[in-house]
mmCIF file of C-alpha atoms in Angstrom:
data_model
loop_
_atom_site.group_PDB
_atom_site.id
_atom_site.type_symbol
_atom_site.label_atom_id
_atom_site.label_comp_id
_atom_site.label_asym_id
_atom_site.label_seq_id
_atom_site.Cartn_x
_atom_site.Cartn_y
_atom_site.Cartn_z
ATOM 1 C CA UNK P 1 80.822 116.673 108.183
ATOM 2 C CA UNK P 2 80.621 113.180 106.737
ATOM 3 C CA UNK P 3 81.826 113.690 103.151
ATOM 4 C CA UNK P 4 84.098 115.786 100.953
ATOM 5 C CA UNK P 5 84.690 115.875 97.201
ATOM 6 C CA UNK P 6 88.089 116.876 95.899
ATOM 7 C CA UNK P 7 89.428 117.076 92.318
ATOM 8 C CA UNK P 8 92.917 116.239 91.085
ATOM 9 C CA UNK P 9 94.167 117.284 87.662
ATOM 10 C CA UNK P 10 97.427 115.317 87.689
ATOM 11 C CA UNK P 11 99.193 112.379 89.325
ATOM 12 C CA UNK P 12 101.364 114.865 91.240
ATOM 13 C CA UNK P 13 98.263 116.636 92.541
ATOM 14 C CA UNK P 14 96.903 113.246 93.668
ATOM 15 C CA UNK P 15 100.155 112.489 95.501
ATOM 16 C CA UNK P 16 100.016 115.915 97.157
ATOM 17 C CA UNK P 17 96.459 115.195 98.315
ATOM 18 C CA UNK P 18 97.709 111.922 99.798
ATOM 19 C CA UNK P 19 100.437 113.840 101.636
ATOM 20 C CA UNK P 20 97.770 116.218 102.974
ATOM 21 C CA UNK P 21 95.802 113.240 104.292
ATOM 22 C CA UNK P 22 98.985 111.897 105.921
ATOM 23 C CA UNK P 23 99.649 115.231 107.616
ATOM 24 C CA UNK P 24 96.602 114.768 109.850
ATOM 25 C CA UNK P 25 96.974 111.036 110.462
ATOM 26 C CA UNK P 26 97.570 110.161 114.112
ATOM 27 C CA UNK P 27 97.499 106.373 113.815
ATOM 28 C CA UNK P 28 94.613 103.970 113.499
ATOM 29 C CA UNK P 29 93.258 105.501 110.288
ATOM 30 C CA UNK P 30 91.888 103.115 107.677
ATOM 31 C CA UNK P 31 91.356 104.181 104.068
ATOM 32 C CA UNK P 32 89.251 101.968 101.777
ATOM 33 C CA UNK P 33 90.089 102.954 98.193
ATOM 34 C CA UNK P 34 87.494 102.189 95.526
ATOM 35 C CA UNK P 35 87.985 102.860 91.827
ATOM 36 C CA UNK P 36 88.595 101.221 88.498
ATOM 37 C CA UNK P 37 92.008 99.954 87.445
ATOM 38 C CA UNK P 38 94.192 102.975 86.767
ATOM 39 C CA UNK P 39 91.981 105.376 88.733
ATOM 40 C CA UNK P 40 94.816 106.467 91.048
ATOM 41 C CA UNK P 41 94.570 104.271 94.155
ATOM 42 C CA UNK P 42 98.287 103.514 94.261
ATOM 43 C CA UNK P 43 99.162 107.112 93.335
ATOM 44 C CA UNK P 44 97.159 108.354 96.349
ATOM 45 C CA UNK P 45 98.895 105.755 98.535
ATOM 46 C CA UNK P 46 102.290 106.978 97.305
ATOM 47 C CA UNK P 47 101.349 110.465 98.492
ATOM 48 C CA UNK P 48 100.251 109.123 101.868
ATOM 49 C CA UNK P 49 103.585 107.320 102.161
ATOM 50 C CA UNK P 50 105.566 110.430 101.295
ATOM 51 C CA UNK P 51 103.551 112.436 103.825
ATOM 52 C CA UNK P 52 104.353 109.813 106.468
ATOM 53 C CA UNK P 53 108.077 110.211 105.761
ATOM 54 C CA UNK P 54 108.441 106.944 103.855
ATOM 55 C CA UNK P 55 111.196 107.029 101.235
ATOM 56 C CA UNK P 56 110.799 103.431 100.009
ATOM 57 C CA UNK P 57 109.083 103.236 96.596
ATOM 58 C CA UNK P 58 105.430 102.246 97.039
ATOM 59 C CA UNK P 59 103.852 100.011 94.435
ATOM 60 C CA UNK P 60 100.597 98.087 94.364
ATOM 61 C CA UNK P 61 100.962 94.905 96.459
ATOM 62 C CA UNK P 62 98.619 92.922 94.158
ATOM 63 C CA UNK P 63 100.722 89.785 94.119
ATOM 64 C CA UNK P 64 101.650 89.768 97.810
ATOM 65 C CA UNK P 65 98.404 91.201 99.273
ATOM 66 C CA UNK P 66 100.178 93.293 101.927
ATOM 67 C CA UNK P 67 103.216 95.575 102.115
ATOM 68 C CA UNK P 68 104.443 97.291 105.265
ATOM 69 C CA UNK P 69 106.455 100.514 105.257
ATOM 70 C CA UNK P 70 108.059 102.158 108.330
ATOM 71 C CA UNK P 71 107.695 105.928 108.684
ATOM 72 C CA UNK P 72 106.377 108.517 111.159
ATOM 73 C CA UNK P 73 103.473 106.072 111.305
ATOM 74 C CA UNK P 74 103.767 102.611 109.803
ATOM 75 C CA UNK P 75 101.888 102.242 106.508
ATOM 76 C CA UNK P 76 100.111 98.925 105.952
ATOM 77 C CA UNK P 77 99.122 98.759 102.282
ATOM 78 C CA UNK P 78 96.704 95.993 101.300
ATOM 79 C CA UNK P 79 95.480 95.034 97.844
ATOM 80 C CA UNK P 80 92.553 92.623 97.970
ATOM 81 C CA UNK P 81 92.086 92.523 94.168
ATOM 82 C CA UNK P 82 92.991 88.845 93.877
ATOM 83 C CA UNK P 83 90.697 87.746 96.706
ATOM 84 C CA UNK P 84 87.276 86.448 95.725
ATOM 85 C CA UNK P 85 85.291 88.202 98.419
ATOM 86 C CA UNK P 86 85.830 85.439 100.944
ATOM 87 C CA UNK P 87 89.131 86.697 102.365
ATOM 88 C CA UNK P 88 88.900 87.590 106.006
ATOM 89 C CA UNK P 89 91.593 89.494 107.824
ATOM 90 C CA UNK P 90 91.936 87.041 110.705
ATOM 91 C CA UNK P 91 92.276 84.109 108.322
ATOM 92 C CA UNK P 92 94.972 85.978 106.432
ATOM 93 C CA UNK P 93 96.804 86.807 109.658
ATOM 94 C CA UNK P 94 96.419 90.550 109.052
ATOM 95 C CA UNK P 95 93.718 91.533 111.529
ATOM 96 C CA UNK P 96 96.221 92.682 114.178
ATOM 97 C CA UNK P 97 97.745 95.171 111.677
ATOM 98 C CA UNK P 98 94.458 96.568 110.421
ATOM 99 C CA UNK P 99 93.732 99.910 112.066
ATOM 100 C CA UNK P 100 96.415 99.466 114.730
ATOM 101 C CA UNK P 101 97.534 102.517 116.687
ATOM 102 C CA UNK P 102 100.830 103.753 115.370
ATOM 103 C CA UNK P 103 99.920 102.783 111.823
ATOM 104 C CA UNK P 104 97.783 103.763 108.864
ATOM 105 C CA UNK P 105 96.021 101.150 106.740
ATOM 106 C CA UNK P 106 95.202 101.565 103.059
ATOM 107 C CA UNK P 107 93.079 98.914 101.359
ATOM 108 C CA UNK P 108 92.703 98.782 97.605
ATOM 109 C CA UNK P 109 89.660 96.788 96.412
ATOM 110 C CA UNK P 110 88.060 96.534 99.902
ATOM 111 C CA UNK P 111 84.903 95.007 98.443
ATOM 112 C CA UNK P 112 86.887 91.775 98.043
ATOM 113 C CA UNK P 113 87.234 91.403 101.820
ATOM 114 C CA UNK P 114 84.684 89.491 103.829
ATOM 115 C CA UNK P 115 82.363 91.382 106.152
ATOM 116 C CA UNK P 116 84.815 91.384 109.088
ATOM 117 C CA UNK P 117 86.006 94.922 108.401
ATOM 118 C CA UNK P 118 85.787 97.575 111.114
ATOM 119 C CA UNK P 119 82.947 100.088 111.319
ATOM 120 C CA UNK P 120 85.265 103.110 111.667
ATOM 121 C CA UNK P 121 87.029 103.901 108.365
ATOM 122 C CA UNK P 122 87.333 106.403 105.531
ATOM 123 C CA UNK P 123 85.788 105.380 102.224
ATOM 124 C CA UNK P 124 87.531 106.967 99.230
ATOM 125 C CA UNK P 125 85.815 106.572 95.870
ATOM 126 C CA UNK P 126 87.977 107.631 92.939
ATOM 127 C CA UNK P 127 86.180 108.505 89.697
ATOM 128 C CA UNK P 128 88.021 109.111 86.434
ATOM 129 C CA UNK P 129 86.781 112.424 85.049
ATOM 130 C CA UNK P 130 89.220 112.621 82.102
ATOM 131 C CA UNK P 131 92.595 111.053 81.249
ATOM 132 C CA UNK P 132 94.328 113.315 83.815
ATOM 133 C CA UNK P 133 91.482 114.400 86.087
ATOM 134 C CA UNK P 134 90.127 112.435 89.043
ATOM 135 C CA UNK P 135 87.331 113.162 91.495
ATOM 136 C CA UNK P 136 87.897 111.879 95.028
ATOM 137 C CA UNK P 137 84.745 111.360 97.096
ATOM 138 C CA UNK P 138 85.642 110.805 100.738
ATOM 139 C CA UNK P 139 83.016 109.544 103.152
ATOM 140 C CA UNK P 140 83.677 109.079 106.863
ATOM 141 C CA UNK P 141 82.306 106.022 108.647
ATOM 142 C CA UNK P 142 82.524 106.036 112.439
ATOM 143 C CA UNK P 143 83.340 108.669 115.042
ATOM 144 C CA UNK P 144 87.122 108.640 114.586
ATOM 145 C CA UNK P 145 86.992 109.174 110.869
ATOM 146 C CA UNK P 146 84.330 111.892 111.174
ATOM 147 C CA UNK P 147 86.827 113.774 113.375
ATOM 148 C CA UNK P 148 89.478 113.164 110.703
ATOM 149 C CA UNK P 149 87.068 114.520 108.061
ATOM 150 C CA UNK P 150 86.492 117.692 110.098
ATOM 151 C CA UNK P 151 90.247 118.327 110.290
ATOM 152 C CA UNK P 152 90.556 117.669 106.540
ATOM 153 C CA UNK P 153 87.705 120.076 105.755
ATOM 154 C CA UNK P 154 89.470 122.752 107.799
ATOM 155 C CA UNK P 155 92.769 122.233 105.938
ATOM 156 C CA UNK P 156 91.062 122.246 102.518
ATOM 157 C CA UNK P 157 88.936 125.273 103.418
ATOM 158 C CA UNK P 158 85.716 123.373 102.780
ATOM 159 C CA UNK P 159 82.602 124.425 104.685
ATOM 160 C CA UNK P 160 81.686 121.928 107.394
#
């Protein structure tokens, strides 16, 4: 299975979905979050953090580009919104953190990164369906994230 669609009807439901994603993370997962401002990227990341046992408040790292949170697995939260599409991870000194074993990476606005991103990642498109409702379209890229998607489908009871 390469893709799943999932609907959230509240910010709390979005956070719970993030915690579900975290429950099957083993380290090395990379989530590229795409969606308009206010779509729920940071809300999903807050759920991931909670599911990883992180108690520190998680906010969007727009002004600092990267925040790191210790938990069951370390969470590396990137926000590339302020980059102009020419930012590369090595040049920013972040390439050794991106997709590292023992950590989970979340990237908001990944389209602003240069083409040096890995080929194995989970693309998460968030569409606003109504003021409270969001549709999450997850698409696995690479072998590792296809395995992740299979585990997620099993948990959600979605046919593979």
